[in-house]
């Protein structure tokens, strides 16, 4: 039995693009018609005709088969098809309707917690923060062994709540949990940043709060939180062993790295735009598990073992600390060389997961860089092995192809007016971002009263933020500069994502680089004007996914609104 | 060639007085054997019929054109099989004046090429295909992540969500396709339960049936297995 249905494509991974099957404008039909005429009576005429018929069907235009080109041309001419401008409204509304359905990080986390909680605990009516906190207390022993503080504060809070002086944090866990309520989190409102650090008085409250709200932090602390969460909730790791399958409900990679990343990328982009980035990390990399990092491998090893959550948390934390200390005592011995992600991915096999703890520890020491004190600089364990050589190679090659392409295309244009990588900064193409900046989204809301204004404004804010992420938007304010001066200034504003380094390259930088490359490659060849959005999305997947795979990033997905908007923008760029 | 199929009502459908919506089918000729399993979408009014059509149409097509399918690339195979199933579904939907979506189901098939000692596994949706490798049990194709909906025969471009793989049968004793109702009883999170592992590794599908019958299954639960040991023994003799 399936709980969900078939043609509700919007909810199915990678089929989101089909929402746009009916977004044909008059130009799409004319382009298809041109393709048909060019085909003449050659063998590809039937396939071109089939495509045209599909478009007629999608737009509910009645037609007859087996007619001449002139018949179809006339039919297109007399049909009330929208212009691209009309389509722009329709596109925005359609994209907005999809945006509306994307879960917030909290909704998303609620789903995971609902799935993985033990129903016998009966915490389902509690807030998400409280449920996660209770899980950490009951199944993770307050995360004390992972360096989190909060046991005393929580026990005192419970004592106060039930007016009992004799509550023991270890033996009275059930009574303590029963006494907890949402008020406990109020302590975070006035807490100092020291108190909110893992070792601080409210460390445990903070991690529960962060996870519930989907906040992500710098220096690998979010990753540590995710691994602890995975252990407390009994999540699984798919190692590729013969008798295992990816369990979509419990798999750490799907649930915490793929979906969490997707959610947080959009939040990140919005937060950059709103200037709220102080405590958040830069652009989630999209890499997921870092197979070069020794601490992450230890977490995965214990996630895969048959221990209780409490044991997994304690044992993994102890092994990480032990190896870190031992390595520190060795002093300035040369660190183990980074052999590239691929080597490490292949190294971490099922066979490794079957090793005893002592053997595994030895394996880690011999194969991974565990040196957190290089020179005078101390790093967190999850910051080791973060250079992404493979990803940077893919990224650099893409940029090189883009540079070459621009050089070739612009060779006959005077040097002064030539396009360069520096002025690949036009951002999103399917909507007039500058106009929205100036006039807001009132007019579109007036034309479409069913739209909830506040939510739509939030969506437009995301689009503006994405536009900044992808390039640069001209603000239509009064200017004292001449057009020439403005153009010169604009051309020097660089798209930040096109200037990444080994340590800052991310999945989104590769997608943005590809976006400019693809647009430059196809803007004049006409081929892509004959594609509808669904076809273009598939073409992006066909060409870009192997590059993303080489960089160890997740493939392009209709489930990721960032991906969708970038390809949509390309579609608009090639058609406008 | 020993084929065993088993399909049983889950208690949810039994209580609702609904049909079992899983369908299994197989076919055999001199050079090829095909087994298939389709699981109808409960919300669809004709899902039982849809599952039967999908499993029968795919089996017959693969059996009839086995040589061709062994030569094609994976995506083309998925495209041909799915479009053939859709053709059959559309035909019946038109006859009955119903929507094609009413006939939606998942679909998983295994085509055995006896001469080449190869199998082709095709999986659209959330069934699983397992194989017995003497003393071992391995996953050949995994179920689709259905947490946010599952791709089925009537999904737009369903062939893109269809997994197709080829395997050499020299080290495979048997293969089994299990519906989600069945495999959910056989796995503990992401790992096969030990007793199930042992049963499949030894190709003991009668005992697997008994195991499944002892479980309380919410969903319909079915499997169809193809034991190749028999024919191998025959050949050796």
Short mmCIF file of N, CA and C in Angstrom, two decimals, chain A residues 98-112 128 211-215 259-260 262-264 266-267 455 458, chain B residues 148:
data_model
loop_
_atom_site.label_atom_id
_atom_site.label_comp_id
_atom_site.label_asym_id
_atom_site.label_seq_id
_atom_site.Cartn_x
_atom_site.Cartn_y
_atom_site.Cartn_z
N UNK A 98 5.34 26.17 -4.97
CA UNK A 98 6.26 25.09 -4.59
C UNK A 98 7.02 25.47 -3.33
N UNK A 99 7.46 26.72 -3.32
CA UNK A 99 8.19 27.22 -2.14
C UNK A 99 7.33 27.05 -0.89
N UNK A 100 6.04 27.34 -1.03
CA UNK A 100 5.12 27.22 0.10
C UNK A 100 5.09 25.82 0.68
N UNK A 101 5.32 24.84 -0.18
CA UNK A 101 5.22 23.44 0.27
C UNK A 101 6.53 22.91 0.84
N UNK A 102 7.61 23.65 0.66
CA UNK A 102 8.87 23.17 1.24
C UNK A 102 8.78 23.26 2.76
N UNK A 103 9.15 22.17 3.43
CA UNK A 103 9.02 22.24 4.89
C UNK A 103 10.07 23.16 5.50
N UNK A 104 9.71 23.79 6.61
CA UNK A 104 10.71 24.58 7.33
C UNK A 104 11.61 23.59 8.06
N UNK A 105 12.81 24.03 8.48
CA UNK A 105 13.67 23.10 9.21
C UNK A 105 12.97 22.48 10.42
N UNK A 106 12.13 23.27 11.08
CA UNK A 106 11.43 22.73 12.26
C UNK A 106 10.44 21.64 11.87
N UNK A 107 9.70 21.90 10.80
CA UNK A 107 8.73 20.88 10.35
C UNK A 107 9.47 19.61 9.97
N UNK A 108 10.59 19.84 9.33
CA UNK A 108 11.38 18.74 8.84
C UNK A 108 11.95 17.90 10.00
N UNK A 109 12.47 18.62 11.00
CA UNK A 109 13.02 17.93 12.16
C UNK A 109 11.91 17.20 12.93
N UNK A 110 10.74 17.82 12.97
CA UNK A 110 9.60 17.19 13.66
C UNK A 110 9.30 15.84 13.03
N UNK A 111 9.38 15.82 11.71
CA UNK A 111 9.10 14.56 11.01
C UNK A 111 10.10 13.48 11.39
N UNK A 112 11.36 13.86 11.46
CA UNK A 112 12.38 12.86 11.83
C UNK A 112 12.14 12.38 13.26
N UNK A 128 9.07 20.44 20.09
CA UNK A 128 10.18 19.72 19.48
C UNK A 128 11.46 19.85 20.30
N UNK A 211 18.97 22.23 17.21
CA UNK A 211 18.52 21.16 16.32
C UNK A 211 17.05 21.34 15.95
N UNK A 212 16.26 21.75 16.92
CA UNK A 212 14.83 21.92 16.66
C UNK A 212 14.60 23.05 15.65
N UNK A 213 15.41 24.09 15.74
CA UNK A 213 15.23 25.23 14.82
C UNK A 213 16.06 25.09 13.55
N UNK A 214 16.88 24.07 13.51
CA UNK A 214 17.71 23.85 12.31
C UNK A 214 18.81 24.89 12.18
N UNK A 215 19.34 25.37 13.28
CA UNK A 215 20.44 26.34 13.19
C UNK A 215 21.74 25.61 12.93
N UNK A 259 18.92 16.17 3.35
CA UNK A 259 17.76 17.03 3.54
C UNK A 259 18.08 18.23 4.44
N UNK A 260 18.89 17.98 5.42
CA UNK A 260 19.27 19.07 6.33
C UNK A 260 20.01 20.15 5.55
N UNK A 262 19.79 20.76 2.34
CA UNK A 262 18.87 21.43 1.44
C UNK A 262 18.12 22.53 2.17
N UNK A 263 17.61 22.18 3.35
CA UNK A 263 16.86 23.16 4.12
C UNK A 263 17.73 24.34 4.52
N UNK A 264 18.93 24.00 4.97
CA UNK A 264 19.75 25.06 5.51
C UNK A 264 20.41 25.93 4.46
N UNK A 266 18.94 27.17 1.87
CA UNK A 266 18.02 28.25 1.60
C UNK A 266 17.97 29.23 2.77
N UNK A 267 18.05 28.67 3.97
CA UNK A 267 18.04 29.54 5.14
C UNK A 267 19.32 30.39 5.15
N UNK A 455 3.67 35.72 3.12
CA UNK A 455 4.45 34.56 2.69
C UNK A 455 5.10 34.84 1.32
N UNK A 458 8.06 36.93 1.70
CA UNK A 458 9.18 36.11 2.19
C UNK A 458 9.84 35.38 1.01
N UNK B 148 8.49 10.48 0.83
CA UNK B 148 7.73 11.64 0.34
C UNK B 148 6.97 11.28 -0.93
#
